[in-house]
Short mmCIF file of C-alpha atoms and ligand atoms in Angstrom, two decimals:
data_model
loop_
_atom_site.label_atom_id
_atom_site.label_comp_id
_atom_site.label_asym_id
_atom_site.label_seq_id
_atom_site.Cartn_x
_atom_site.Cartn_y
_atom_site.Cartn_z
CA MET A 1 -8.21 -12.02 -21.96
CA TYR A 2 -5.78 -9.57 -20.39
CA ASP A 3 -7.04 -6.06 -21.04
CA THR A 4 -5.32 -4.38 -18.11
CA ILE A 5 -1.84 -5.43 -17.03
CA LEU A 6 0.01 -4.07 -14.01
CA VAL A 7 3.79 -4.05 -13.85
CA PRO A 8 5.20 -2.89 -10.51
CA THR A 9 8.81 -1.76 -10.65
CA ASP A 10 11.50 -0.78 -8.16
CA ASP A 11 13.72 0.31 -11.05
CA SER A 12 16.05 -2.68 -10.60
CA GLU A 13 17.46 -4.99 -13.27
CA PRO A 14 15.28 -7.95 -12.32
CA ALA A 15 12.20 -5.72 -12.37
CA GLY A 16 13.32 -4.44 -15.78
CA GLU A 17 13.12 -7.94 -17.23
CA ALA A 18 9.60 -8.29 -15.87
CA VAL A 19 8.69 -4.91 -17.34
CA ASP A 20 9.97 -5.97 -20.78
CA HIS A 21 7.88 -9.11 -20.55
CA GLY A 22 4.86 -7.07 -19.49
CA ILE A 23 5.29 -4.76 -22.48
CA ASP A 24 5.50 -7.71 -24.91
CA LEU A 25 2.46 -9.30 -23.35
CA ALA A 26 0.47 -6.05 -23.41
CA ALA A 27 1.37 -5.67 -27.09
CA SER A 28 0.17 -9.15 -27.96
CA CYS A 29 -3.07 -8.73 -25.97
CA ASP A 30 -3.64 -5.13 -27.00
CA ALA A 31 -3.85 -4.34 -23.29
CA THR A 32 -3.37 -1.14 -21.35
CA LEU A 33 -0.18 -1.25 -19.29
CA HIS A 34 -0.18 0.20 -15.77
CA VAL A 35 3.26 0.94 -14.37
CA LEU A 36 3.49 1.44 -10.60
CA SER A 37 6.54 2.36 -8.57
CA VAL A 38 6.23 2.57 -4.79
CA VAL A 39 8.58 4.70 -2.74
CA ASP A 40 8.96 2.63 0.42
CA SER A 41 7.85 4.84 3.31
CA SER A 42 9.00 2.45 6.04
CA ALA A 43 12.53 3.78 5.74
CA TYR A 44 11.15 7.25 6.43
CA ALA A 45 8.95 6.58 9.44
CA SER A 46 10.34 9.52 11.40
CA LEU A 47 10.58 12.29 8.86
CA ASP A 48 13.06 15.07 9.41
CA VAL A 49 13.99 17.73 6.89
CA SER A 50 16.88 15.85 5.29
CA SER A 51 14.96 12.62 4.85
CA GLU A 52 12.05 14.57 3.43
CA GLN A 53 14.44 15.78 0.74
CA ALA A 54 15.58 12.20 0.21
CA LEU A 55 11.94 11.19 -0.22
CA ASP A 56 11.46 13.89 -2.86
CA GLU A 57 14.55 12.62 -4.63
CA LEU A 58 13.28 9.02 -4.56
CA GLU A 59 9.92 10.15 -5.88
CA ALA A 60 11.58 12.04 -8.71
CA ARG A 61 13.66 8.98 -9.63
CA ALA A 62 10.60 6.75 -9.58
CA GLU A 63 8.78 9.21 -11.81
CA ALA A 64 11.68 9.23 -14.27
CA ALA A 65 11.83 5.43 -14.29
CA THR A 66 8.10 4.93 -14.87
CA GLY A 67 8.11 7.66 -17.50
CA GLU A 68 10.87 5.87 -19.41
CA ILE A 69 8.87 2.65 -19.34
CA ALA A 70 5.81 4.48 -20.67
CA GLU A 71 7.92 5.81 -23.55
CA THR A 72 9.15 2.31 -24.39
CA ALA A 73 5.55 1.09 -24.24
CA ALA A 74 4.40 3.92 -26.50
CA GLU A 75 7.05 2.95 -29.04
CA ALA A 76 5.55 -0.54 -29.02
CA GLY A 77 2.13 1.00 -29.63
CA ILE A 78 0.83 0.40 -26.12
CA GLU A 79 -1.13 2.78 -23.98
CA ALA A 80 0.58 3.14 -20.59
CA VAL A 81 -0.52 4.72 -17.32
CA THR A 82 2.20 5.55 -14.79
CA THR A 83 1.81 6.01 -11.05
CA VAL A 84 4.26 6.73 -8.24
CA SER A 85 2.98 6.22 -4.73
CA ILE A 86 4.48 6.33 -1.26
CA GLY A 87 3.80 3.56 1.21
CA THR A 88 4.43 -0.12 1.81
CA PRO A 89 5.21 -1.68 -1.59
CA HIS A 90 3.18 -4.90 -1.36
CA GLU A 91 0.15 -3.08 0.07
CA GLN A 92 0.29 -0.35 -2.54
CA ILE A 93 0.60 -2.93 -5.33
CA THR A 94 -2.35 -5.06 -4.18
CA ASP A 95 -4.48 -1.98 -3.43
CA TYR A 96 -3.74 -0.59 -6.89
CA ALA A 97 -4.52 -3.93 -8.55
CA GLU A 98 -7.86 -3.98 -6.77
CA ALA A 99 -8.74 -0.34 -7.40
CA VAL A 100 -7.98 -0.53 -11.12
CA ASP A 101 -9.33 -4.09 -11.38
CA VAL A 102 -6.29 -5.33 -13.30
CA ASP A 103 -6.45 -8.71 -15.04
CA LEU A 104 -2.81 -9.65 -14.47
CA ILE A 105 0.23 -8.54 -12.49
CA VAL A 106 3.66 -9.12 -14.03
CA MET A 107 6.59 -8.74 -11.64
CA GLY A 108 10.13 -9.94 -11.03
CA THR A 109 10.99 -12.81 -8.71
CA HIS A 110 13.56 -10.41 -7.28
CA GLY A 111 14.23 -6.70 -7.11
CA ARG A 112 16.81 -4.35 -5.72
CA THR A 113 18.02 -6.66 -2.97
CA GLY A 114 18.01 -9.71 -5.20
CA LEU A 115 19.09 -12.35 -2.69
CA ASP A 116 19.31 -15.61 -4.61
CA ARG A 117 18.89 -17.85 -1.57
CA PHE A 118 15.25 -16.87 -1.40
CA LEU A 119 12.88 -18.22 -4.02
CA LEU A 120 11.03 -14.92 -4.14
CA GLY A 121 11.66 -11.41 -2.88
CA SER A 122 9.45 -10.37 0.00
CA VAL A 123 7.37 -7.93 -2.04
CA THR A 124 6.54 -10.53 -4.70
CA GLU A 125 5.85 -13.18 -2.07
CA ARG A 126 3.34 -10.93 -0.32
CA VAL A 127 1.69 -9.83 -3.56
CA VAL A 128 1.34 -13.48 -4.65
CA ARG A 129 -0.36 -14.23 -1.32
CA ALA A 130 -2.81 -11.30 -1.42
CA ALA A 131 -3.29 -10.26 -5.02
CA PRO A 132 -6.83 -10.02 -6.45
CA ALA A 133 -5.50 -11.11 -9.87
CA PRO A 134 -3.10 -13.77 -11.18
CA VAL A 135 0.59 -12.93 -10.78
CA LEU A 136 3.12 -13.80 -13.46
CA THR A 137 6.63 -13.87 -12.01
CA VAL A 138 9.65 -13.35 -14.23
CA ARG A 139 12.99 -14.74 -13.11
CA ALA A 140 15.89 -12.53 -14.02
CA THR A 141 18.56 -14.16 -16.13
CA GLU A 142 22.07 -14.02 -14.70
CA SER A 143 24.13 -11.33 -16.35
P1 ATP B 201 13.60 -7.93 -0.67
O1 ATP B 201 12.99 -6.60 -1.02
O2 ATP B 201 12.61 -8.88 -0.07
O3 ATP B 201 14.82 -7.78 0.15
P2 ATP B 201 14.12 -8.15 -3.53
O4 ATP B 201 14.31 -6.66 -3.57
O5 ATP B 201 15.11 -8.98 -4.28
O6 ATP B 201 14.09 -8.67 -2.02
P3 ATP B 201 11.32 -7.77 -4.14
O7 ATP B 201 11.43 -6.46 -3.44
O8 ATP B 201 10.25 -8.71 -3.72
O9 ATP B 201 12.70 -8.56 -4.12
O10 ATP B 201 11.14 -7.42 -5.70
C1 ATP B 201 10.49 -8.32 -6.58
C2 ATP B 201 9.64 -7.53 -7.56
O11 ATP B 201 8.68 -6.78 -6.83
C3 ATP B 201 10.39 -6.51 -8.41
O12 ATP B 201 10.95 -7.11 -9.58
C4 ATP B 201 9.26 -5.55 -8.75
O13 ATP B 201 8.47 -6.10 -9.79
C5 ATP B 201 8.42 -5.55 -7.47
N1 ATP B 201 8.76 -4.48 -6.53
C6 ATP B 201 9.62 -4.53 -5.49
N2 ATP B 201 9.69 -3.37 -4.84
C7 ATP B 201 8.84 -2.53 -5.47
C8 ATP B 201 8.45 -1.17 -5.29
N3 ATP B 201 8.97 -0.42 -4.31
N4 ATP B 201 7.55 -0.62 -6.15
C9 ATP B 201 7.03 -1.37 -7.14
N5 ATP B 201 7.35 -2.65 -7.36
C10 ATP B 201 8.24 -3.24 -6.55
MN1 MN B 202 12.94 -5.29 -2.64
#
């Protein structure tokens, strides 16, 4: 039923729990796992030299994080495709889901900011509203 599963990650702990769930699910469905990390460009609207370096650094970190997830997936016998993009996270996630025609998106209820007073983080809320596929949200357990 789920042949192509997308797990977006901001390399946070809550996202990590969603990623683990996505890997388990991909394994049980024999699905291909797509891992997408978006470097948020809104913080870098007016690029100068120093922030361009910061952007490179963020891209490198996102590449390392998605690469690690792909390795974990490979150990579980799952084929994984990793992508790092720059832009507005919720737009990039829904555009990717549409372009690749994913069957399911698995993401955390929260991410880096992780404010508990909101039911959902803003990225997840917007993806749930606009996604072309069902969204499975994973609530992080308190640690
Ligand atoms: P907010 O960003 O609204 O202040 P938050 O950081 O707690 O709150 P979200 O950003 O919505 O919550 O994160 C929820 C989930 O969305 C994460 O677990 C992750 O799956 C996904 N996500 C968030 N940001 C990104 C990103 N930049 N790239 C890929 N996935 C992301
Ligand atoms: Mn966030």
